[in-house]
Coordinates of C-alpha atoms in Angstrom, one line a residue:
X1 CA -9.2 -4.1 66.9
X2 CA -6.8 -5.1 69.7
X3 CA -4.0 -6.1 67.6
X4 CA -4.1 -2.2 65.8
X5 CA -4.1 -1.0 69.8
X6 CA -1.4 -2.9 70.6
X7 CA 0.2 -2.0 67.5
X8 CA -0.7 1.8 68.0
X9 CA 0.5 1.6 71.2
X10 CA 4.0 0.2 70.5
X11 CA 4.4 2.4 67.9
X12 CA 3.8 5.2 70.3
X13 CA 6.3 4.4 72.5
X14 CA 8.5 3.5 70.2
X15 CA 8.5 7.3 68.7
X16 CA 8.6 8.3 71.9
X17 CA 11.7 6.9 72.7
X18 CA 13.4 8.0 69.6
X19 CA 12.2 11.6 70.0
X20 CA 12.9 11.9 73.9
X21 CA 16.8 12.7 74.3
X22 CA 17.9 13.7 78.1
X23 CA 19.0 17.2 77.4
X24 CA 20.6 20.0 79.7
X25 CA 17.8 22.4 81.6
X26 CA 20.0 25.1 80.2
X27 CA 19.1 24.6 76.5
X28 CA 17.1 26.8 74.4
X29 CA 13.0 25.3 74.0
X30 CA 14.4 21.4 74.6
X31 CA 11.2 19.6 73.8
X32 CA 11.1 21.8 70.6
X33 CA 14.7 20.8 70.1
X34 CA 13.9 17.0 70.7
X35 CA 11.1 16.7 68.0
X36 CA 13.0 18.7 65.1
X37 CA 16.3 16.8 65.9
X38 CA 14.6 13.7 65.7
X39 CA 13.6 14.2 62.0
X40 CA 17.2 15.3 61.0
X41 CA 18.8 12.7 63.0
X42 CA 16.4 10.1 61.2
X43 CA 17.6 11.4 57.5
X44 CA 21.1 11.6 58.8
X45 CA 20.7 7.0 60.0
X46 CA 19.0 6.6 56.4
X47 CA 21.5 8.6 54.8
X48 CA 24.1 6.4 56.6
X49 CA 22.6 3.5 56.0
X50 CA 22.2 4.5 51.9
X51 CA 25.6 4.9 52.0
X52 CA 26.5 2.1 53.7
X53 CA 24.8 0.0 50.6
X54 CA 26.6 1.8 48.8
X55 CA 23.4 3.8 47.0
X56 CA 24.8 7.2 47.9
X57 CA 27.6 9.6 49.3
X58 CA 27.3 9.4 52.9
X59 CA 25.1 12.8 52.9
X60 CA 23.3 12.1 49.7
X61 CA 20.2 11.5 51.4
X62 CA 20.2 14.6 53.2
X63 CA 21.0 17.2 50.9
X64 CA 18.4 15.5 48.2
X65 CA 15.7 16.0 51.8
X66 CA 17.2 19.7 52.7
X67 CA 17.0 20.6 48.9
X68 CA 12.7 20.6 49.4
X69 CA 13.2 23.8 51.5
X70 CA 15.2 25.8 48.5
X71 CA 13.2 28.9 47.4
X72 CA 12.6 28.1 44.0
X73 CA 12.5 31.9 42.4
X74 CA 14.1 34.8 43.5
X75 CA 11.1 36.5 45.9
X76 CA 12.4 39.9 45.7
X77 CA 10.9 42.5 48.2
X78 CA 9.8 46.0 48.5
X79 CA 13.2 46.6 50.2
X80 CA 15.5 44.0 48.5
X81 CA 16.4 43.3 45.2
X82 CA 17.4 39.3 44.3
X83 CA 19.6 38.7 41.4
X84 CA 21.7 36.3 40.8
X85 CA 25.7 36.3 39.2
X86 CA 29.1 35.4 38.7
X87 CA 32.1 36.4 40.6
X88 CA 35.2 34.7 39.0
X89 CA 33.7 31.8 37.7
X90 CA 31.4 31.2 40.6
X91 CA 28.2 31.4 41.2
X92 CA 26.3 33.6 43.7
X93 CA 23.0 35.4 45.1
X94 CA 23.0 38.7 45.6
X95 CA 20.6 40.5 48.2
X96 CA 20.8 44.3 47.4
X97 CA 18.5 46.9 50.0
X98 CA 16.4 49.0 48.0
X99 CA 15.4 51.3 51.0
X100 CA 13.4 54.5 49.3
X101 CA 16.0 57.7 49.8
X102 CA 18.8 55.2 49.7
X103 CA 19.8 54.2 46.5
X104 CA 22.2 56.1 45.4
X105 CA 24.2 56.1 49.0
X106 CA 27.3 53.7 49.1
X107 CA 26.3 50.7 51.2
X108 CA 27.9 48.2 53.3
X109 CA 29.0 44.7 51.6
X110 CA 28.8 41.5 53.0
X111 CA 30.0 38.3 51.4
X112 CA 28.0 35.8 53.1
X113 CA 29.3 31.9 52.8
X114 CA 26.5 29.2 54.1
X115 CA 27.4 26.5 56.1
X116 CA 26.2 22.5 55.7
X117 CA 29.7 20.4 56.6
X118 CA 31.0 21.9 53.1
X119 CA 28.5 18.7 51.7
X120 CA 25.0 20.4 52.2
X121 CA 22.9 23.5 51.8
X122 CA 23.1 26.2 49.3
X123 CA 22.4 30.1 48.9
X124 CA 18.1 29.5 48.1
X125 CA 17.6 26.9 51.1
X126 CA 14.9 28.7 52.9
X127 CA 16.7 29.9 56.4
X128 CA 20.0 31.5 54.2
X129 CA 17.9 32.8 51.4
X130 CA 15.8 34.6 54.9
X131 CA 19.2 35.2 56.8
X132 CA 20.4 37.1 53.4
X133 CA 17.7 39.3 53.3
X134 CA 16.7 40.5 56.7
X135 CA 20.8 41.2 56.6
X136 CA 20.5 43.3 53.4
X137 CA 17.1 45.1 54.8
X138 CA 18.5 45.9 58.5
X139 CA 22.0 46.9 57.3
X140 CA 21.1 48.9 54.3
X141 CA 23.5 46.5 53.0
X142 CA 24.4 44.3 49.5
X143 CA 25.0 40.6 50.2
X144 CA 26.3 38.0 48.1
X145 CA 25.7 34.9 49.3
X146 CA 27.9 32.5 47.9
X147 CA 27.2 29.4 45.9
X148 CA 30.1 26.9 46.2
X149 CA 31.0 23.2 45.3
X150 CA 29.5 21.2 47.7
X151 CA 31.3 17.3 48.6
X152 CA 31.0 14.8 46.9
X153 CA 31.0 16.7 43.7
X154 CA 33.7 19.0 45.2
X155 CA 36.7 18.3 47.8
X156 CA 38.9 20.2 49.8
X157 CA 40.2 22.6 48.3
X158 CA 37.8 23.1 46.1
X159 CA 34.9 25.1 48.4
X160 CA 37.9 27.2 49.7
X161 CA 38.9 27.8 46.3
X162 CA 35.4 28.9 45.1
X163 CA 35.1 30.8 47.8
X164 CA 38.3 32.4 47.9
X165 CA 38.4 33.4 43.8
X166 CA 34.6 34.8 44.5
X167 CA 35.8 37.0 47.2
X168 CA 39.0 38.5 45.3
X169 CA 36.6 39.2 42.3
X170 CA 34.3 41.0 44.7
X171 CA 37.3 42.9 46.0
X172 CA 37.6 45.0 43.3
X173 CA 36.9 49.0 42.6
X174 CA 34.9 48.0 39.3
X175 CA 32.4 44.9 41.2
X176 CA 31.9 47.0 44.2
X177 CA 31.1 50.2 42.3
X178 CA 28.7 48.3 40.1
X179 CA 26.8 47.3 42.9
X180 CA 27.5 50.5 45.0
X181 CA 29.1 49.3 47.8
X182 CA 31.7 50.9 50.1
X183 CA 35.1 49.8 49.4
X184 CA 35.8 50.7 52.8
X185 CA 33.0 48.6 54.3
X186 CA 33.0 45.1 53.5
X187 CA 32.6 42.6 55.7
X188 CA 33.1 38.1 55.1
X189 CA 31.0 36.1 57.2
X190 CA 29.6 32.2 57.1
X191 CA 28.3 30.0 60.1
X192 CA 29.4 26.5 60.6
X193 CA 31.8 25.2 57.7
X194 CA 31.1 28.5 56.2
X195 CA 33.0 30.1 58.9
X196 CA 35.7 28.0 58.3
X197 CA 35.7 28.9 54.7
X198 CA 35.2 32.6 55.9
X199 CA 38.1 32.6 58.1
X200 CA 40.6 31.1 56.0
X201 CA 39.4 33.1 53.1
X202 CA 40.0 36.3 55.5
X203 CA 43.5 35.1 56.5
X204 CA 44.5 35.0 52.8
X205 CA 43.0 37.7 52.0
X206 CA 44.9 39.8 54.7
X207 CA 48.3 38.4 52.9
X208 CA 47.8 38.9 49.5
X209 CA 49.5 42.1 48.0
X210 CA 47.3 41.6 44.9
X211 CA 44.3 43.0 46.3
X212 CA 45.0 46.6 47.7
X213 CA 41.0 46.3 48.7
X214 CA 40.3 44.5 52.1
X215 CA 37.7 43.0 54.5
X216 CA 37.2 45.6 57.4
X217 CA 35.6 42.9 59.2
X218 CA 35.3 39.1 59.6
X219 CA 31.9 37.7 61.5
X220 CA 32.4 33.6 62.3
X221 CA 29.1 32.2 63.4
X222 CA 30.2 28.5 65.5
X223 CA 33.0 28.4 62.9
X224 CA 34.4 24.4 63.0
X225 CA 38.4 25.8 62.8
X226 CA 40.1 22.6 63.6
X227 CA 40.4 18.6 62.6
X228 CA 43.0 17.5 64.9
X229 CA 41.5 17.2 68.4
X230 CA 37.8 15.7 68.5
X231 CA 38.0 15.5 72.4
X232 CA 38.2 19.5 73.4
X233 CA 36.0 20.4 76.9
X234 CA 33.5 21.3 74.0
X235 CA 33.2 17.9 72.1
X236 CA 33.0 15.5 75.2
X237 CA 30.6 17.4 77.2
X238 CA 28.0 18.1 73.3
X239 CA 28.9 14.4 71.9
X240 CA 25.5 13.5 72.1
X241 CA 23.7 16.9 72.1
X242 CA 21.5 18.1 68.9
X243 CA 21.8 19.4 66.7
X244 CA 25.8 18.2 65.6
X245 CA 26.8 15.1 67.1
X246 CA 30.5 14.2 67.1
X247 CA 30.7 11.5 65.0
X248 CA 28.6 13.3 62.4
X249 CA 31.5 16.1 62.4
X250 CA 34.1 13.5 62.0
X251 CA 32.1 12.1 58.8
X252 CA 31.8 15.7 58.1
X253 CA 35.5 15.9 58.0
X254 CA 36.2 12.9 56.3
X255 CA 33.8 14.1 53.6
X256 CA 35.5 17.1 52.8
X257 CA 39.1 16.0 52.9
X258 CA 37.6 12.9 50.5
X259 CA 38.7 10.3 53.7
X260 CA 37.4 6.6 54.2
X261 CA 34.4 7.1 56.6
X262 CA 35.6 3.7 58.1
X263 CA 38.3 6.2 59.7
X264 CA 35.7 7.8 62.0
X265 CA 36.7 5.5 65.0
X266 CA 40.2 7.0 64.3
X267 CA 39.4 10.6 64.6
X268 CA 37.5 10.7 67.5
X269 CA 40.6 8.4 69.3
X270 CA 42.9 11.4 68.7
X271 CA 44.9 8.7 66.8
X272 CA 46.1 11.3 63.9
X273 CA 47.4 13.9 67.2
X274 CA 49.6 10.7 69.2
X275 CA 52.4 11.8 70.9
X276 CA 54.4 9.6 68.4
X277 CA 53.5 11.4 65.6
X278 CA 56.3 14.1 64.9
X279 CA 57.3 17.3 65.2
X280 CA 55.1 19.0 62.5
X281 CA 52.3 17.3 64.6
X282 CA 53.9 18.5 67.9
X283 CA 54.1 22.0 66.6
X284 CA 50.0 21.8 65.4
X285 CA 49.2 20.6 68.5
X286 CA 50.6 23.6 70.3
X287 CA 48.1 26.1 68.2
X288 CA 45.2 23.9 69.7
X289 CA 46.2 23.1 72.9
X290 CA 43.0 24.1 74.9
X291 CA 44.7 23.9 78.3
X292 CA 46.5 27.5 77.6
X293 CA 43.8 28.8 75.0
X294 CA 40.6 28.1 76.8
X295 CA 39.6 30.2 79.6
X296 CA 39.5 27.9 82.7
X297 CA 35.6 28.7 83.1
X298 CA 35.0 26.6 79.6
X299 CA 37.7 24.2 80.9
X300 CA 36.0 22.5 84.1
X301 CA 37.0 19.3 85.1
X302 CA 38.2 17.5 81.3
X303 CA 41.4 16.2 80.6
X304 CA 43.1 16.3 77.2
X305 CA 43.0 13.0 75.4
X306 CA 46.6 12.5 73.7
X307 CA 47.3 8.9 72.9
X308 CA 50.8 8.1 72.8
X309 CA 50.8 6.0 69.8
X310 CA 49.3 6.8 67.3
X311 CA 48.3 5.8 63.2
X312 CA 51.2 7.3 60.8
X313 CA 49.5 7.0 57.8
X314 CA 46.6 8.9 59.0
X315 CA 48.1 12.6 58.5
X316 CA 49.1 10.9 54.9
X317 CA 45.6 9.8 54.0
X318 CA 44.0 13.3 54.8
X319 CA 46.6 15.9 54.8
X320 CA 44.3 18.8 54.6
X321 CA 44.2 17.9 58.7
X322 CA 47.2 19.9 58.6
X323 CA 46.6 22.6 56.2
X324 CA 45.8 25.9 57.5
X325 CA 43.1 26.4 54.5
X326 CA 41.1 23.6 55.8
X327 CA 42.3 24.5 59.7
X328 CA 42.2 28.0 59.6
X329 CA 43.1 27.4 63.7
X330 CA 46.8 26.7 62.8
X331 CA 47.6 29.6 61.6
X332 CA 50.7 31.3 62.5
X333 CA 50.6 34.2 64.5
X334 CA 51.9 36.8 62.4
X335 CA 49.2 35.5 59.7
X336 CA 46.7 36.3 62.5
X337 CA 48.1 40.0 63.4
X338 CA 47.2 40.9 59.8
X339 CA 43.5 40.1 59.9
X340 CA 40.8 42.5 60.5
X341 CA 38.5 42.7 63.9
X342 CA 36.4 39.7 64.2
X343 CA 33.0 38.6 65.6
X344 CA 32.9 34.6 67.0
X345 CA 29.4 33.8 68.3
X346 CA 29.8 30.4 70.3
X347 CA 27.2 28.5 71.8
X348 CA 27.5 26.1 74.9
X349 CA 25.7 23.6 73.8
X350 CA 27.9 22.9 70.8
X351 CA 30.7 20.7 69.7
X352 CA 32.5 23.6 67.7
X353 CA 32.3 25.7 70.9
X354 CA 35.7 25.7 71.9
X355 CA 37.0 26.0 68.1
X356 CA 35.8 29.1 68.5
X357 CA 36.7 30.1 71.9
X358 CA 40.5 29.1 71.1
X359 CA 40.3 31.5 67.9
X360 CA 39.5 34.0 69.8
X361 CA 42.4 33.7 72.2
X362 CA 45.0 33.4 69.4
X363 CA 43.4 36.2 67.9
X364 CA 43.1 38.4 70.9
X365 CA 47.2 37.3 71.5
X366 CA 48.3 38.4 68.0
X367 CA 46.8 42.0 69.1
X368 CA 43.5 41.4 66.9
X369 CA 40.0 43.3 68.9
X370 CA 37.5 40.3 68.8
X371 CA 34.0 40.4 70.1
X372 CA 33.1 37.2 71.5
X373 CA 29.2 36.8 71.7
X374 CA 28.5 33.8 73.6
X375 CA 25.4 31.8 74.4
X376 CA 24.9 29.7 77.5
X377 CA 21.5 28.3 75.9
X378 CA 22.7 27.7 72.6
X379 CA 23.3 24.6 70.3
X380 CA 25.2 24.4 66.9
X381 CA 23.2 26.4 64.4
X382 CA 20.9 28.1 66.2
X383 CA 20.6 31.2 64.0
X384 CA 19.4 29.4 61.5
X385 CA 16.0 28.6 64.2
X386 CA 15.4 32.4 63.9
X387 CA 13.0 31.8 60.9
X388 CA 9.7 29.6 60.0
X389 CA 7.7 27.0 61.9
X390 CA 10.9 26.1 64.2
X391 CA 11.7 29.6 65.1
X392 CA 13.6 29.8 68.5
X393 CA 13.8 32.2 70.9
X394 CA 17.7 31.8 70.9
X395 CA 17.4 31.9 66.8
X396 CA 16.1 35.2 67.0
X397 CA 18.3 36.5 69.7
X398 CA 21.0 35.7 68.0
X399 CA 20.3 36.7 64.8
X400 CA 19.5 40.4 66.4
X401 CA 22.5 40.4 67.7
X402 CA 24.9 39.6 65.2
X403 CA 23.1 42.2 62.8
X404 CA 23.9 44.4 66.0
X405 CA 27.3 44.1 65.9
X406 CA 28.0 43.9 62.1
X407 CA 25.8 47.4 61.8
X408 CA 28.2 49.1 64.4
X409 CA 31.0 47.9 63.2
X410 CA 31.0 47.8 59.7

């Protein structure tokens, strides 16, 4: 009887230690935060650890765990009609409103793309299958949420390319009629990687002369934008703050542009951004340099971290780092002027905060009107918290809001 005690005891402690995480007083709910980051955190060291052995992809284990909160049939509403399709070659779930008395009125469009570090998720995981359809329900709206390649099985470019030939099928009279949508009202929007994907896909968009039919909005919620400086104001003060830890987003990273995860040490050095590095480097750097693009509030007392030598072969092993489909931050500025008006919700609490931030300033400089909606008690992928048993308070704030701004401006 002692020895189960003891044993009890130790155990106790033990949980309690890998539970309890010193977190700001400013954070949304932090003891909820603390117990539902220890069971991701605890997937993501076992999903390491797989991989390591060489059992799995370095996310395998997590996306087979997040995969037992997909909705496994189409639970259409009263209000909302679930079907799924096909928009060039890719697959996609469509939330259409069904509101009585509305039917036959053009709606609002929204092509909706998930996030997950472009290696997890998909369109029926529980909190975007939910997201979809309150969004379709408030906003009288059709949205197709967008089911792409996921890494391993996919690598950059491939989720921009999916995502990219689903939108410029969607963007046509004949798609949009079918499904009676506004052509003048359609909006992209994605969270996390899928507001990277989002805002690439939007800057293309914008350029190409082959689709007279445009996004009249783009809505980026704590869109990662950049790979080339892992040590903003953002990423030193969140390194080690739930839910997305630094490292993680340099495995992230890696993952995507199909890198070595032995390169993570690398990455978060600033080795692939040395001083010694070139001038197509130098000229990158300029687009992210948070000293000029940050406002001095965000800024506080960090220094830039720019070592001046550097590893050369780095850029060569990943060049996505430098391409502006996987960076949609390094885009030039007359790209930029094209693009419609944009919503960036940031959160303080958040490694990706200042990726956003800087968007916005580059934006704002190219003549773009951007609504920045930021949260000083948020952490990464907090809207996501706005449904089930870990519903935040800052989940469904946020989630209000952004349906706010998309219904007034789209």
């Amino acid at each position: 009887m002692r020895c189960i005690l003891s044993g009890t005891i130790l155990l106790s402690i033990a949980a309690a230690y890998y539970i309890y995480l010193p977190l700001p007083s400013t954070i949304s709910e932090p003891w909820k935060l603390m117990f539902m980051d220890a069971m991701i955190r605890g997937t993501m060291h076992l999903s390491f650890v797989a991989h390591d052995l060489g059992l799995s992809s370095p996310f395998g284990v997590v996306k087979y765990c997040s995969s037992w909160e997909d909705v496994n049939s189409n639970l259409s509403s009263p209000t909302v009609r679930i079907t799924e399709a096909s928009f060039g070659g890719v697959e996609a779930r469509v939330f259409e409103s069904t509101a009585e008395g509305k039917e036959t009125r053009l709606k609002r469009g929204v092509v909706y793309i998930h996030g997950g570090g472009w290696a997890l998720c998909s369109t029926k995981i529980k909190p975007y299958y939910l997201l979809c359809m309150a969004m379709a329900e408030e906003l009288d709206a059709v949205v197709i949420s967008v089911e792409y390649r996921l890494a391993p099985d996919g690598r950059f470019p491939d989720q921009y390319n999916d995502v990219f030939q689903a939108s410029k099928h969607i963007l046509t009279a004949e798609v949009l009629g079918r499904y009676s949508i506004d052509l003048k009202r359609v909006a992209v929007s994605g969270d996390s990687a899928g507001g990277n994907l989002a805002a690439a896909v939007a800057q293309q968009m914008a350029l190409d002369s082959s689709v007279p039919i445009k996004f009249k909005v783009q809505a980026l919620l704590y869109p990662v934008l950049q790979a080339l400086d892992f040590n903003t104001p953002s990423y030193q003060q969140n390194a080690h703050i739930p839910i997305l830890y630094r490292p993680v987003m340099a495995r992230f990273w890696l993952e995507y542009l199909n890198g070595d995860q032995k390169l993570v040490p690398a990455l978060l050095a600033n080795n692939h951004t040395a001083l010694d590095q070139g001038q197509e480097m130098a000229a990158a750097r300029a687009k992210i340099n948070w000293t000029k693009l940050l406002p001095v509030a965000f800024q506080k007392n960090y220094k830039p971290v720019v070592p001046l030598h550097g590893d050369p072969e780095l850029v060569e092993k990943l060049p996505g780092l430098l391409d502006v489909r996987a960076a949609p931050l390094l885009a030039e500025t007359e790209v930029l002027k094209a693009l419609p008006p944009a919503y960036i919700m940031t959160c303080e609490h958040d490694v990706l905060r200042d990726d956003g931030l800087m968007y916005a300033t580059r934006l704002e400089e190219a003549g773009v009107h951007v609504t920045v909606d930021h949260y000083e008690d948020g952490f990464h992928g907090c809207l996501s918290f706005a449904f089930g048993p870990f519903r935040f308070s800052i989940g469904t704030r946020s989630l209000r809001n952004y349906i706010h701004w998309l219904k007034e401006n789209l």
